[in-house]
Structure formats: C-alpha cells, structure tokens
JSON list of C-alpha atoms in Angstrom, two decimals:
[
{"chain": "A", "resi": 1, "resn": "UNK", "atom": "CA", "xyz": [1.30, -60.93, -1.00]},
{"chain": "A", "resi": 2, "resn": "UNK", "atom": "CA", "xyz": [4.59, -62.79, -0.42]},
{"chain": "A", "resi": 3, "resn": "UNK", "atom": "CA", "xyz": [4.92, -62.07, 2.70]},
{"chain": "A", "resi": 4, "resn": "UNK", "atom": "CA", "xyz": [1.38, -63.08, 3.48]},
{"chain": "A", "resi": 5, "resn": "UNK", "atom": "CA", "xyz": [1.79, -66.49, 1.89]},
{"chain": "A", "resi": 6, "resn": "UNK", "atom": "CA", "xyz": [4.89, -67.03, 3.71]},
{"chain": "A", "resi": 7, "resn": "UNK", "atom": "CA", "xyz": [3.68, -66.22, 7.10]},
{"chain": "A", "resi": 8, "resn": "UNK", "atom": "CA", "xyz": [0.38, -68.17, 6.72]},
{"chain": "A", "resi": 9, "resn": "UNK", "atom": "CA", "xyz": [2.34, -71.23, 5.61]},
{"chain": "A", "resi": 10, "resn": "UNK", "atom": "CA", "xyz": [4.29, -71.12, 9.06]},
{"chain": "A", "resi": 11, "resn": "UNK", "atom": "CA", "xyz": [0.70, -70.57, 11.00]},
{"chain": "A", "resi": 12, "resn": "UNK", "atom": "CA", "xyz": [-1.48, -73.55, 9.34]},
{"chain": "A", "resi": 13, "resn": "UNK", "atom": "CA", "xyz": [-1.52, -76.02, 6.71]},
{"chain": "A", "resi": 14, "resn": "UNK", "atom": "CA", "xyz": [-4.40, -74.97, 4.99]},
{"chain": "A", "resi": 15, "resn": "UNK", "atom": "CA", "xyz": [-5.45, -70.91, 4.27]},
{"chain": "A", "resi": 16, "resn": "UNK", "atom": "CA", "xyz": [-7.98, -68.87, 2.89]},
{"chain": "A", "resi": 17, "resn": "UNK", "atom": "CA", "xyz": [-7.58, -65.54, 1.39]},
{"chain": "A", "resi": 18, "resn": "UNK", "atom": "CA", "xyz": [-10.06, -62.77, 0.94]},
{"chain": "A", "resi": 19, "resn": "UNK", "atom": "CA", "xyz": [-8.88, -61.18, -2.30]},
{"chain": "A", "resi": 20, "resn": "UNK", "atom": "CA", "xyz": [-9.90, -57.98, -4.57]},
{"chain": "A", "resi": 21, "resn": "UNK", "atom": "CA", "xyz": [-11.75, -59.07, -7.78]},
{"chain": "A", "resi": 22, "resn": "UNK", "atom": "CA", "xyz": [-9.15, -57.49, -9.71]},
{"chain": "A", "resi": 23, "resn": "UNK", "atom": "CA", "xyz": [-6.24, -59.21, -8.01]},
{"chain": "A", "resi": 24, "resn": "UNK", "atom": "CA", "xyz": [-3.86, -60.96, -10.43]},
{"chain": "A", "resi": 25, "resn": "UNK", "atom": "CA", "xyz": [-4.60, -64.48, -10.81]},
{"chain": "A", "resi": 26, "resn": "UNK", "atom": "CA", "xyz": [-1.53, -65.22, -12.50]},
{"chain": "A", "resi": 27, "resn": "UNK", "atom": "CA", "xyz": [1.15, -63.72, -9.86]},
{"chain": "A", "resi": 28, "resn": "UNK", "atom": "CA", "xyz": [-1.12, -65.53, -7.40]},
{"chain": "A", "resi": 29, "resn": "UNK", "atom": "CA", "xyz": [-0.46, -68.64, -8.61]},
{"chain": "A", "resi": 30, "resn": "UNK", "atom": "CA", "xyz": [3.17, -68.00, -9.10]},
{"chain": "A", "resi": 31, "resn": "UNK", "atom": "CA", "xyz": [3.39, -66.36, -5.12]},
{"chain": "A", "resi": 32, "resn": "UNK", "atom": "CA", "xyz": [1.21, -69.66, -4.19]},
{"chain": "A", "resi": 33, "resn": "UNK", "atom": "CA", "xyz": [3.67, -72.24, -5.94]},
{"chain": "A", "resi": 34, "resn": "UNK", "atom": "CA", "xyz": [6.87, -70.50, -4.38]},
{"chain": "A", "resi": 35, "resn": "UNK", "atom": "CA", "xyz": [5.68, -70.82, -1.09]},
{"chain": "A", "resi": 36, "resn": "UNK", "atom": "CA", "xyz": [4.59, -74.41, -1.03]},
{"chain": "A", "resi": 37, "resn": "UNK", "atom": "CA", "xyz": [0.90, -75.01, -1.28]},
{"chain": "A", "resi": 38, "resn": "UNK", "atom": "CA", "xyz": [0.11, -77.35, -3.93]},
{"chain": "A", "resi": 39, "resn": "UNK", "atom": "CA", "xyz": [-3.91, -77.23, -3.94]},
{"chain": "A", "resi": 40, "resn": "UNK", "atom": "CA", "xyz": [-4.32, -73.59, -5.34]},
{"chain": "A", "resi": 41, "resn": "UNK", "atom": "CA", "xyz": [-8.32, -73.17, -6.08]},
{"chain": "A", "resi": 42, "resn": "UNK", "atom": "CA", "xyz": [-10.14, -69.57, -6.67]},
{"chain": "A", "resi": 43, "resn": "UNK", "atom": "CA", "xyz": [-13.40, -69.20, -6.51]},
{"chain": "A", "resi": 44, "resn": "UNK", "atom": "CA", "xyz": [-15.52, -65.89, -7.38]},
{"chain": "A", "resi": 45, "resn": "UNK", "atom": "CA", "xyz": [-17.93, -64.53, -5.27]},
{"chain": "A", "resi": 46, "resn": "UNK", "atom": "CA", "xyz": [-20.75, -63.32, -6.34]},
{"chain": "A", "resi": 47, "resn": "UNK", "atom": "CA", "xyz": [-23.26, -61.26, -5.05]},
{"chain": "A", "resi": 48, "resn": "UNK", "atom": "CA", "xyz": [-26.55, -60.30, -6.83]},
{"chain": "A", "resi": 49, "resn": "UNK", "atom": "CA", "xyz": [-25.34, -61.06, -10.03]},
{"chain": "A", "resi": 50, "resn": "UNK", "atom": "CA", "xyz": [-22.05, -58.70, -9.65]},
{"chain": "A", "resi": 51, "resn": "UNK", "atom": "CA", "xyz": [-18.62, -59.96, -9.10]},
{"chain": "A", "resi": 52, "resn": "UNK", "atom": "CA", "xyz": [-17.29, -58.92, -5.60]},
{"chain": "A", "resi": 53, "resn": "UNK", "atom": "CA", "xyz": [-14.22, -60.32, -4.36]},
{"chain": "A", "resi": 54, "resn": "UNK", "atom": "CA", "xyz": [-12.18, -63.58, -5.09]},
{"chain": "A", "resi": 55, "resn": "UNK", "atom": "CA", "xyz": [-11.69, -66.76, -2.50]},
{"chain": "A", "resi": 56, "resn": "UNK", "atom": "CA", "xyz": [-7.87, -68.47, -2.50]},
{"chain": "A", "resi": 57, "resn": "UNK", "atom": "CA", "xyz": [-7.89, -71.62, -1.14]},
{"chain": "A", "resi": 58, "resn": "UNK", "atom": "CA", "xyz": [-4.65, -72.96, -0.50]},
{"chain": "A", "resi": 59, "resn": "UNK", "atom": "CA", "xyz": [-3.36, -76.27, 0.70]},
{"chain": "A", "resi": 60, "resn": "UNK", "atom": "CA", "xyz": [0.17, -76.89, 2.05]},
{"chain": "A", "resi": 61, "resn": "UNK", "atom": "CA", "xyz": [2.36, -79.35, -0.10]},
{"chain": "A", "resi": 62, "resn": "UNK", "atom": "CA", "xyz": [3.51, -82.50, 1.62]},
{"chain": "A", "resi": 63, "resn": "UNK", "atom": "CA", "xyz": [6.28, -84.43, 1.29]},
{"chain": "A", "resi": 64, "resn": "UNK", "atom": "CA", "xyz": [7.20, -83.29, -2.39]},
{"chain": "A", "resi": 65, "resn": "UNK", "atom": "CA", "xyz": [3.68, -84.59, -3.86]},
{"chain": "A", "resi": 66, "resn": "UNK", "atom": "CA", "xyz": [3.11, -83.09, -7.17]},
{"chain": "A", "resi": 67, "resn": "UNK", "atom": "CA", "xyz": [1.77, -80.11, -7.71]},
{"chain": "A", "resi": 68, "resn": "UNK", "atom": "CA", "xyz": [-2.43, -80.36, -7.75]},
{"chain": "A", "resi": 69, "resn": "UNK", "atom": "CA", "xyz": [-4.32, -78.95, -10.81]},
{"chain": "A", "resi": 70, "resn": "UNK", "atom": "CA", "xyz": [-5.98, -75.74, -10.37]},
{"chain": "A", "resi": 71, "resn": "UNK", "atom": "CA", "xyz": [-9.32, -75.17, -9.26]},
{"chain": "A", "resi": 72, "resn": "UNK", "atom": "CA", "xyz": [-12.07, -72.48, -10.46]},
{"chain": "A", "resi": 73, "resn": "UNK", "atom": "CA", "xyz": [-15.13, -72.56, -8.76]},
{"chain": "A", "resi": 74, "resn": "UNK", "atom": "CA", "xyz": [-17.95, -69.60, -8.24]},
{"chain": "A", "resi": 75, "resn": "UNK", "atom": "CA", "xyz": [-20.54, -69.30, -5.54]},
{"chain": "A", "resi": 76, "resn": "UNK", "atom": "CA", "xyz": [-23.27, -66.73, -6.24]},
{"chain": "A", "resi": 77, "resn": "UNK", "atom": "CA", "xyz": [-25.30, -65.33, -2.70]},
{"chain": "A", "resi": 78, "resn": "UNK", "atom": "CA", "xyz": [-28.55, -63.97, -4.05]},
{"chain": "A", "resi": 79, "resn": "UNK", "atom": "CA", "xyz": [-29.85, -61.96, -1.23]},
{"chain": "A", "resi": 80, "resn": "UNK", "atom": "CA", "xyz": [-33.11, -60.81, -2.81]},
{"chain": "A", "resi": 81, "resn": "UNK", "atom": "CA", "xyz": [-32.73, -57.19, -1.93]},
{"chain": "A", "resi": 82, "resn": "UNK", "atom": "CA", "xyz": [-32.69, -54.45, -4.24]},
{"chain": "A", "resi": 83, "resn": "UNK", "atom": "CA", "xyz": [-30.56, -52.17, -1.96]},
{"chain": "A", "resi": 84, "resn": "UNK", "atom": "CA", "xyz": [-26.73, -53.14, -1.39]},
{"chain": "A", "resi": 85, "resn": "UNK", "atom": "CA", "xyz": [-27.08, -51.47, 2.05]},
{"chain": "A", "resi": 86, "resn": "UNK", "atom": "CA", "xyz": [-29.49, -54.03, 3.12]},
{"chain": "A", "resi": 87, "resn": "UNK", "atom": "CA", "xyz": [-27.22, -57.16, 2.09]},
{"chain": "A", "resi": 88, "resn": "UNK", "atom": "CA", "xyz": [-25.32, -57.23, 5.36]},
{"chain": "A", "resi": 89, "resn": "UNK", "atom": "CA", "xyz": [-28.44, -57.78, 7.37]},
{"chain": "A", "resi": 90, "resn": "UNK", "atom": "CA", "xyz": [-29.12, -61.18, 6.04]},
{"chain": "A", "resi": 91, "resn": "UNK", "atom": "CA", "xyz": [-27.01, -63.41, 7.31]},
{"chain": "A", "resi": 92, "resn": "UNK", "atom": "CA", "xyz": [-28.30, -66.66, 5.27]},
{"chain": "A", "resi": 93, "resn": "UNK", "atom": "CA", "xyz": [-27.17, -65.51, 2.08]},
{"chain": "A", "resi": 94, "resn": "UNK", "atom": "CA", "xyz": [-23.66, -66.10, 3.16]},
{"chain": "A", "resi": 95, "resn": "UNK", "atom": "CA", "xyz": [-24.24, -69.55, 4.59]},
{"chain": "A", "resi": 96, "resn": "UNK", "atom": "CA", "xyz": [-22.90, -71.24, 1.68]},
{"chain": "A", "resi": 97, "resn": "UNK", "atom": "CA", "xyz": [-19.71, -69.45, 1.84]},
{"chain": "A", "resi": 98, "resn": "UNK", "atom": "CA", "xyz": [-19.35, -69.67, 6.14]},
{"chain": "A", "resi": 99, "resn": "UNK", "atom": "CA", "xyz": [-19.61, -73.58, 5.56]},
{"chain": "A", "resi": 100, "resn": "UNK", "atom": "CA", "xyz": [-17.45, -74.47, 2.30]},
{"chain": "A", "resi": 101, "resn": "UNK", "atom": "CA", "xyz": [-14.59, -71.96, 4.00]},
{"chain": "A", "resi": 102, "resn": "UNK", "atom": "CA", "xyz": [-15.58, -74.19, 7.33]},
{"chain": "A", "resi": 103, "resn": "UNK", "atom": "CA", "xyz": [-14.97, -77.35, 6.05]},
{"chain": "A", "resi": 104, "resn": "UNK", "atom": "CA", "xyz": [-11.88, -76.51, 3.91]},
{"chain": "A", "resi": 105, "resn": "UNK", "atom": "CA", "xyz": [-10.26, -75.53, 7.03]},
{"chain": "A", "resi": 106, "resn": "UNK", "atom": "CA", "xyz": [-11.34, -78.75, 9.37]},
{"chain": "A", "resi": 107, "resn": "UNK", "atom": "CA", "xyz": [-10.71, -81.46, 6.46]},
{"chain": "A", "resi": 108, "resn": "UNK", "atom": "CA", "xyz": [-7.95, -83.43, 6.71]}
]
C-alpha cells in the first residue's frame, strides 16, 4: 500500500482508492499521513444493505497546511434486486458513487 500511495502522489494531487472492506483503517491512515495527503476521508460502500468495499479519498498536502480531520462517510446503492448477479446490469444504482468520485477528482 506504500508503494501505491507513493506513486499516486507523484501522478495527481488528488486519489481515490478502491479498498477491501476489511482493509486496516488504521495503517491506512498512518501509510496516508507518511506520504503527504492531508484530506484522508473513507467512506463505506454499501450495497443492498451489506458492506462491500471501502472508498479512500485522499488529498495532497500543500505547502505544510495542517493536517485535515478525518472524514467517514457511507453511501448505500440499493439496486432493488434480489439476485447479486443481476446488480451489475443496473447501471443507476452506482450513479451516486460515478459522480461524488467525479467531482472529488475535478474540484479544485
């Protein structure tokens, strides 16, 4: 994961990682800090009620700012189908996601 963080930091300002649900919050905070970012927010994604994976947005540190609190934050996609094989048809339920990862990227 360090090595990730590093090279992401030299690519772009901002980042998003796609993350297990059981990924270690804790280390990635600690990985996050060391490599820069200051604006460290997780968010859990949820889909039909069940956990499944874990958002890291991460912001780059400027000019020896202070660190920024961090941020937990869920988004639940309710798809409305009984059958998890169906889920990936229905591109809508993921909207909310597609635009909040969207305009984390293009803000300024």
């Amino acid at each position: 994961m360090s090595s990730i963080l590093k090279m992401a930091r030299k690519i772009a300002p901002r980042t998003v990682l796609h993350v297990p649900k059981t990924v270690d919050r804790e280390q990635c905070l600690h990985l996050s800090r060391n490599a820069n970012f200051g604006r460290v927010e997780f968010e859990d994604v949820t889909i039909d009620g069940r956990q499944n994976c874990i958002n890291i947005y991460l912001k780059l540190r400027q000019d020896n700012k202070q660190l920024g609190p961090v941020i937990n934050t869920k988004v639940e996609l309710d798809t409305g189908y009984k059958n998890w094989w169906s889920r990936s048809n229905d591109l809508n339920a993921y909207s909310t996601y597609l635009e909040k990862t969207s305009k984390f990227l293009n803000s300024k």
